């Protein structure tokens, strides 16, 4: 980082003071900070002093240090650290800051600097012969899409050509800087395409069926329940066309009466005859050839030591 020092004593004013308007503003700015934190207003006060006199003088630094009860060296550190503070006199009508970062450099920033060297001074931060204009190269100014660009005081002038910058410099030197419109110097709106929008030129109405009015039932009519949340089952048991005793009571009663009137089937067996052979009834004679009574062998079990 380059060394930044205050201007020579011969160009330094003897004293500094805010004018009436800025004095009221400074008091209101200091009151924004809580007790014991008023020193946080050092940057706003230095910037306001620069806007009033055009640059930050040694007397200004002393004034701000006394007003905020800060050591002089602390305020001097702030003023020399931030390059936004001008530590020597600059052009009274315009101080032109040319962006020299990569996007602007690729788009012709070097040609803009040559214009400043030719129309103002060969060296940056040097006044022209009348003391009305000065220039310097700075870092990115935040409008890379509109490169190249310059900033004059608080306004940015973008999409510049060398010819257009010459016109702007001549206007400020003549005291007509307020006639130059800030921003892009070509036919574009902020960072929009040159000449206006190139796409989406027609109004497209989105299709939003959920926002269209839905049909409603006529008065007195009932709407069937929605089937969206019900499970889909194709089993026969859930088919509403199938009749069951619950859904068709009359049919079920008719089937029951018809079954009562029908005779028993020929294959149906009656109660067993106790006298027939082989019957399970008590006292029935055994089937022919079957062993029964005393002739039926008896079961025996093997004697164990416990039995003896």
Short mmCIF file of C-alpha atoms in Angstrom, two decimals:
data_model
loop_
_atom_site.label_atom_id
_atom_site.label_comp_id
_atom_site.label_asym_id
_atom_site.label_seq_id
_atom_site.Cartn_x
_atom_site.Cartn_y
_atom_site.Cartn_z
CA UNK A 1 0.00 0.00 0.00
CA UNK A 2 1.33 3.45 -0.91
CA UNK A 3 2.39 5.89 1.80
CA UNK A 4 -0.12 8.68 2.34
CA UNK A 5 1.01 11.91 3.97
CA UNK A 6 -0.59 15.27 4.64
CA UNK A 7 -0.04 18.10 2.22
CA UNK A 8 2.83 20.56 2.71
CA UNK A 9 2.44 23.24 5.35
CA UNK A 10 2.39 26.06 2.80
CA UNK A 11 -0.96 24.83 1.39
CA UNK A 12 -2.51 24.03 4.77
CA UNK A 13 -5.13 26.49 6.06
CA UNK A 14 -4.67 28.00 9.50
CA UNK A 15 -7.99 26.79 10.94
CA UNK A 16 -11.09 24.76 10.22
CA UNK A 17 -14.72 24.98 11.29
CA UNK A 18 -17.98 23.55 10.04
CA UNK A 19 -20.42 26.02 8.53
CA UNK A 20 -23.78 26.47 10.28
CA UNK A 21 -25.56 23.73 8.35
CA UNK A 22 -22.80 21.17 8.80
CA UNK A 23 -22.37 22.07 12.47
CA UNK A 24 -26.01 21.15 13.14
CA UNK A 25 -25.54 17.95 11.14
CA UNK A 26 -22.38 17.04 13.10
CA UNK A 27 -24.15 17.45 16.45
CA UNK A 28 -27.01 15.21 15.32
CA UNK A 29 -24.57 12.59 13.99
CA UNK A 30 -22.61 12.41 17.24
CA UNK A 31 -25.83 11.94 19.24
CA UNK A 32 -26.59 8.79 17.23
CA UNK A 33 -23.93 6.89 19.18
CA UNK A 34 -24.32 5.79 22.84
CA UNK A 35 -22.42 7.44 25.67
CA UNK A 36 -18.73 6.63 25.51
CA UNK A 37 -18.92 5.64 21.84
CA UNK A 38 -18.99 9.08 20.21
CA UNK A 39 -15.59 8.43 18.62
CA UNK A 40 -17.39 6.15 16.16
CA UNK A 41 -18.45 9.33 14.34
CA UNK A 42 -14.89 10.05 13.19
CA UNK A 43 -15.36 8.83 9.60
CA UNK A 44 -18.69 10.65 8.99
CA UNK A 45 -17.25 13.90 10.32
CA UNK A 46 -14.08 13.66 8.20
CA UNK A 47 -16.13 12.93 5.10
CA UNK A 48 -18.43 15.87 5.78
CA UNK A 49 -15.43 18.15 6.19
CA UNK A 50 -14.02 16.94 2.87
CA UNK A 51 -17.32 17.65 1.13
CA UNK A 52 -17.26 21.16 2.58
CA UNK A 53 -13.65 22.13 1.72
CA UNK A 54 -12.81 19.60 -1.00
CA UNK A 55 -10.07 17.83 0.97
CA UNK A 56 -9.08 16.86 4.53
CA UNK A 57 -6.73 19.43 6.04
CA UNK A 58 -4.49 19.17 9.10
CA UNK A 59 -6.67 21.76 10.84
CA UNK A 60 -9.72 19.59 10.08
CA UNK A 61 -8.08 16.56 11.70
CA UNK A 62 -7.27 18.60 14.81
CA UNK A 63 -10.85 19.93 14.94
CA UNK A 64 -12.40 16.45 14.74
CA UNK A 65 -9.96 15.10 17.34
CA UNK A 66 -10.91 17.84 19.83
CA UNK A 67 -14.62 17.50 19.07
CA UNK A 68 -14.60 13.74 19.73
CA UNK A 69 -11.99 13.87 22.52
CA UNK A 70 -9.59 11.66 20.59
CA UNK A 71 -5.80 11.82 20.31
CA UNK A 72 -4.67 13.59 17.14
CA UNK A 73 -2.72 10.53 16.00
CA UNK A 74 -5.87 8.35 16.11
CA UNK A 75 -7.75 10.64 13.71
CA UNK A 76 -4.65 10.97 11.54
CA UNK A 77 -4.48 7.17 11.27
CA UNK A 78 -8.04 7.04 9.98
CA UNK A 79 -7.54 9.86 7.47
CA UNK A 80 -4.33 8.39 6.04
CA UNK A 81 -5.63 4.79 5.93
CA UNK A 82 -8.76 5.28 3.80
CA UNK A 83 -8.06 6.40 0.24
CA UNK A 84 -11.50 8.02 0.04
CA UNK A 85 -10.01 10.95 1.97
CA UNK A 86 -8.06 13.45 -0.13
CA UNK A 87 -5.05 14.73 1.82
CA UNK A 88 -4.09 17.49 -0.62
CA UNK A 89 -6.09 20.01 -2.67
CA UNK A 90 -8.03 18.58 -5.64
CA UNK A 91 -9.96 20.22 -8.45
CA UNK A 92 -12.55 22.67 -7.20
CA UNK A 93 -14.96 21.87 -10.02
CA UNK A 94 -14.20 18.18 -10.56
CA UNK A 95 -11.93 15.49 -9.24
CA UNK A 96 -12.19 12.55 -11.64
CA UNK A 97 -11.55 9.05 -10.28
CA UNK A 98 -10.92 6.58 -13.10
CA UNK A 99 -11.49 2.91 -12.33
CA UNK A 100 -8.44 0.86 -13.28
CA UNK A 101 -9.52 -2.61 -12.16
CA UNK A 102 -9.52 -5.50 -14.65
CA UNK A 103 -13.05 -5.20 -16.17
CA UNK A 104 -12.65 -1.46 -16.81
CA UNK A 105 -9.07 -1.92 -18.01
CA UNK A 106 -10.25 -4.53 -20.55
CA UNK A 107 -12.94 -2.14 -21.75
CA UNK A 108 -10.69 0.88 -22.32
CA UNK A 109 -9.80 2.48 -18.98
CA UNK A 110 -6.29 3.22 -20.25
CA UNK A 111 -7.74 5.40 -23.01
CA UNK A 112 -9.75 7.32 -20.39
CA UNK A 113 -6.57 7.96 -18.38
CA UNK A 114 -4.87 9.30 -21.50
CA UNK A 115 -7.72 11.77 -21.90
CA UNK A 116 -7.22 12.92 -18.29
CA UNK A 117 -3.48 13.27 -18.84
CA UNK A 118 -4.03 15.36 -21.95
CA UNK A 119 -6.82 17.61 -20.66
CA UNK A 120 -5.95 17.93 -16.92
CA UNK A 121 -2.38 16.96 -15.96
CA UNK A 122 0.12 14.27 -16.83
CA UNK A 123 0.42 13.11 -13.22
CA UNK A 124 -2.48 11.96 -11.03
CA UNK A 125 -3.52 14.03 -8.01
CA UNK A 126 -2.10 17.17 -9.61
CA UNK A 127 -4.18 20.25 -10.39
CA UNK A 128 -4.58 21.70 -13.84
CA UNK A 129 -3.32 25.19 -14.56
CA UNK A 130 -6.48 26.87 -13.26
CA UNK A 131 -6.79 24.62 -10.19
CA UNK A 132 -10.27 23.53 -11.25
CA UNK A 133 -9.64 19.90 -12.28
CA UNK A 134 -7.67 16.89 -11.06
CA UNK A 135 -7.76 13.12 -11.55
CA UNK A 136 -6.49 9.81 -10.15
CA UNK A 137 -6.68 6.07 -10.78
CA UNK A 138 -8.68 4.07 -8.21
CA UNK A 139 -9.75 0.50 -7.61
CA UNK A 140 -13.10 -1.10 -8.43
CA UNK A 141 -16.08 1.24 -8.21
CA UNK A 142 -18.75 -1.48 -8.36
CA UNK A 143 -20.25 -1.14 -11.85
CA UNK A 144 -18.15 -3.68 -13.75
CA UNK A 145 -20.96 -4.59 -16.14
CA UNK A 146 -21.02 -0.95 -17.31
CA UNK A 147 -17.26 -0.63 -17.73
CA UNK A 148 -15.36 1.59 -18.23
CA UNK A 149 -16.44 4.22 -15.74
CA UNK A 150 -15.36 7.18 -13.63
CA UNK A 151 -16.69 8.81 -10.47
CA UNK A 152 -16.84 12.57 -10.03
CA UNK A 153 -17.58 13.53 -6.45
CA UNK A 154 -20.53 11.20 -5.60
CA UNK A 155 -21.82 10.44 -9.10
CA UNK A 156 -20.79 7.60 -11.42
CA UNK A 157 -20.53 7.97 -15.19
CA UNK A 158 -20.51 4.62 -16.97
CA UNK A 159 -20.19 3.06 -20.45
CA UNK A 160 -17.70 5.75 -21.38
CA UNK A 161 -15.73 6.32 -24.54
CA UNK A 162 -12.76 8.70 -24.71
CA UNK A 163 -14.86 11.14 -26.72
CA UNK A 164 -17.66 11.12 -24.16
CA UNK A 165 -15.25 11.64 -21.26
CA UNK A 166 -13.80 14.69 -23.04
CA UNK A 167 -17.29 16.16 -23.27
CA UNK A 168 -17.89 15.52 -19.56
CA UNK A 169 -14.58 17.12 -18.56
CA UNK A 170 -15.31 20.20 -20.70
CA UNK A 171 -18.76 20.53 -19.10
CA UNK A 172 -17.37 20.42 -15.54
CA UNK A 173 -14.58 22.83 -16.38
CA UNK A 174 -17.16 25.28 -17.71
CA UNK A 175 -19.23 24.95 -14.52
CA UNK A 176 -22.00 22.96 -16.24
CA UNK A 177 -21.39 19.61 -14.56
CA UNK A 178 -24.95 19.46 -13.28
CA UNK A 179 -26.16 19.20 -16.88
CA UNK A 180 -24.49 15.80 -17.32
CA UNK A 181 -26.78 12.91 -16.46
CA UNK A 182 -25.04 10.37 -14.17
CA UNK A 183 -25.13 6.65 -14.86
CA UNK A 184 -24.80 4.90 -18.24
CA UNK A 185 -23.87 7.20 -21.10
CA UNK A 186 -25.46 4.91 -23.70
CA UNK A 187 -29.04 3.86 -24.36
CA UNK A 188 -29.50 1.49 -21.45
CA UNK A 189 -31.35 1.54 -18.11
CA UNK A 190 -28.89 0.88 -15.29
CA UNK A 191 -27.36 -2.49 -16.23
CA UNK A 192 -30.11 -3.61 -18.64
CA UNK A 193 -29.18 -4.51 -22.25
CA UNK A 194 -28.39 -1.64 -24.58
CA UNK A 195 -31.50 -0.52 -26.44
CA UNK A 196 -33.90 -2.00 -23.90
CA UNK A 197 -35.09 -5.53 -23.17
CA UNK A 198 -34.25 -8.19 -25.74
CA UNK A 199 -36.31 -11.08 -24.35
CA UNK A 200 -39.73 -11.59 -22.77
CA UNK A 201 -41.18 -8.76 -24.82
CA UNK A 202 -44.73 -10.19 -24.83
CA UNK A 203 -47.00 -10.45 -21.85
CA UNK A 204 -47.38 -14.11 -20.95
CA UNK A 205 -50.46 -15.02 -18.95
CA UNK A 206 -49.70 -18.01 -16.73
CA UNK A 207 -52.17 -20.88 -16.75
CA UNK A 208 -53.40 -21.24 -13.19
CA UNK A 209 -56.36 -23.62 -13.22
CA UNK A 210 -56.48 -23.71 -9.44
CA UNK A 211 -57.33 -19.99 -9.42
CA UNK A 212 -60.19 -20.22 -11.93
CA UNK A 213 -63.77 -20.36 -10.56
CA UNK A 214 -64.96 -23.94 -10.05
CA UNK A 215 -68.52 -25.13 -10.98
CA UNK A 216 -70.93 -25.15 -8.06
CA UNK A 217 -73.99 -27.32 -7.45
CA UNK A 218 -77.39 -25.88 -8.23
CA UNK A 219 -79.59 -24.88 -5.34
CA UNK A 220 -81.16 -27.94 -3.75
CA UNK A 221 -78.82 -30.42 -5.46
CA UNK A 222 -76.37 -32.53 -3.52
CA UNK A 223 -72.80 -33.02 -4.49
CA UNK A 224 -71.46 -36.60 -4.33
CA UNK A 225 -68.57 -37.10 -1.96
CA UNK A 226 -65.14 -36.89 -3.46
CA UNK A 227 -63.43 -40.20 -4.23
CA UNK A 228 -59.89 -38.82 -4.28
CA UNK A 229 -58.99 -39.89 -0.76
CA UNK A 230 -60.63 -43.32 -0.85
CA UNK A 231 -58.55 -46.45 -1.51
CA UNK A 232 -59.17 -48.27 -4.78
CA UNK A 233 -60.07 -51.96 -4.22
CA UNK A 234 -61.27 -54.29 -7.01
CA UNK A 235 -61.94 -57.34 -4.85
CA UNK A 236 -65.29 -59.09 -5.37
CA UNK A 237 -66.19 -58.74 -1.70
CA UNK A 238 -66.27 -54.96 -1.96
CA UNK A 239 -68.18 -54.87 -5.24
CA UNK A 240 -71.43 -53.02 -4.47
CA UNK A 241 -73.23 -55.05 -7.18
CA UNK A 242 -72.81 -58.28 -5.18
CA UNK A 243 -75.90 -58.99 -3.01
CA UNK A 244 -75.42 -60.00 0.62
CA UNK A 245 -77.89 -60.74 3.42
CA UNK A 246 -77.16 -57.27 4.69
CA UNK A 247 -77.74 -55.47 1.40
CA UNK A 248 -80.62 -57.75 0.22
CA UNK A 249 -82.68 -58.82 3.24
CA UNK A 250 -85.80 -59.80 1.25
CA UNK A 251 -83.79 -62.09 -1.03
CA UNK A 252 -82.08 -63.71 1.95
CA UNK A 253 -85.44 -64.46 3.67
CA UNK A 254 -86.85 -65.97 0.47
CA UNK A 255 -83.83 -68.24 0.09
CA UNK A 256 -84.15 -69.38 3.72
CA UNK A 257 -87.87 -70.32 3.29
CA UNK A 258 -87.17 -72.21 0.09
CA UNK A 259 -84.45 -74.24 1.82
CA UNK A 260 -86.85 -75.23 4.62
CA UNK A 261 -89.43 -76.56 2.15
CA UNK A 262 -87.01 -78.79 0.25
CA UNK A 263 -86.86 -82.59 1.31
CA UNK A 264 -83.74 -84.06 2.78
CA UNK A 265 -81.22 -85.39 0.31
CA UNK A 266 -81.26 -89.14 -0.48
CA UNK A 267 -77.65 -89.36 0.48
CA UNK A 268 -78.31 -87.96 3.92
CA UNK A 269 -77.99 -90.64 6.66
CA UNK A 270 -80.65 -91.12 9.35
CA UNK A 271 -79.93 -91.90 12.94
CA UNK A 272 -78.02 -95.23 13.40
CA UNK A 273 -80.11 -98.38 14.22
CA UNK A 274 -78.96 -99.76 17.60
CA UNK A 275 -79.86 -103.29 16.46
CA UNK A 276 -77.91 -103.30 13.24
CA UNK A 277 -74.60 -105.11 13.09
CA UNK A 278 -71.57 -102.93 13.53
CA UNK A 279 -73.54 -100.12 15.07
CA UNK A 280 -71.79 -97.96 17.60
CA UNK A 281 -74.84 -98.19 19.88
CA UNK A 282 -74.42 -100.13 23.13
CA UNK A 283 -75.49 -103.80 22.86
CA UNK A 284 -75.37 -103.97 19.09
CA UNK A 285 -74.09 -107.28 17.63
CA UNK A 286 -70.58 -107.18 16.21
CA UNK A 287 -69.89 -107.37 12.53
CA UNK A 288 -69.37 -110.84 11.09
CA UNK A 289 -65.75 -112.05 11.56
CA UNK A 290 -64.91 -109.44 14.19
CA UNK A 291 -63.27 -110.71 17.44
CA UNK A 292 -65.03 -109.64 20.57
CA UNK A 293 -65.72 -110.57 24.17
CA UNK A 294 -63.55 -113.16 25.91
CA UNK A 295 -61.94 -114.18 22.63
CA UNK A 296 -60.32 -110.76 22.24
CA UNK A 297 -56.72 -110.94 23.42
CA UNK A 298 -55.92 -108.95 26.50
CA UNK A 299 -53.08 -106.50 26.76
CA UNK A 300 -50.29 -107.17 29.24
CA UNK A 301 -47.44 -105.02 30.39
CA UNK A 302 -43.96 -105.99 31.34
CA UNK A 303 -43.29 -106.40 35.03
CA UNK A 304 -40.87 -104.01 36.61
CA UNK A 305 -38.86 -104.15 39.80
CA UNK A 306 -41.45 -101.94 41.43
CA UNK A 307 -44.16 -104.57 40.82
CA UNK A 308 -42.07 -107.27 42.48
#
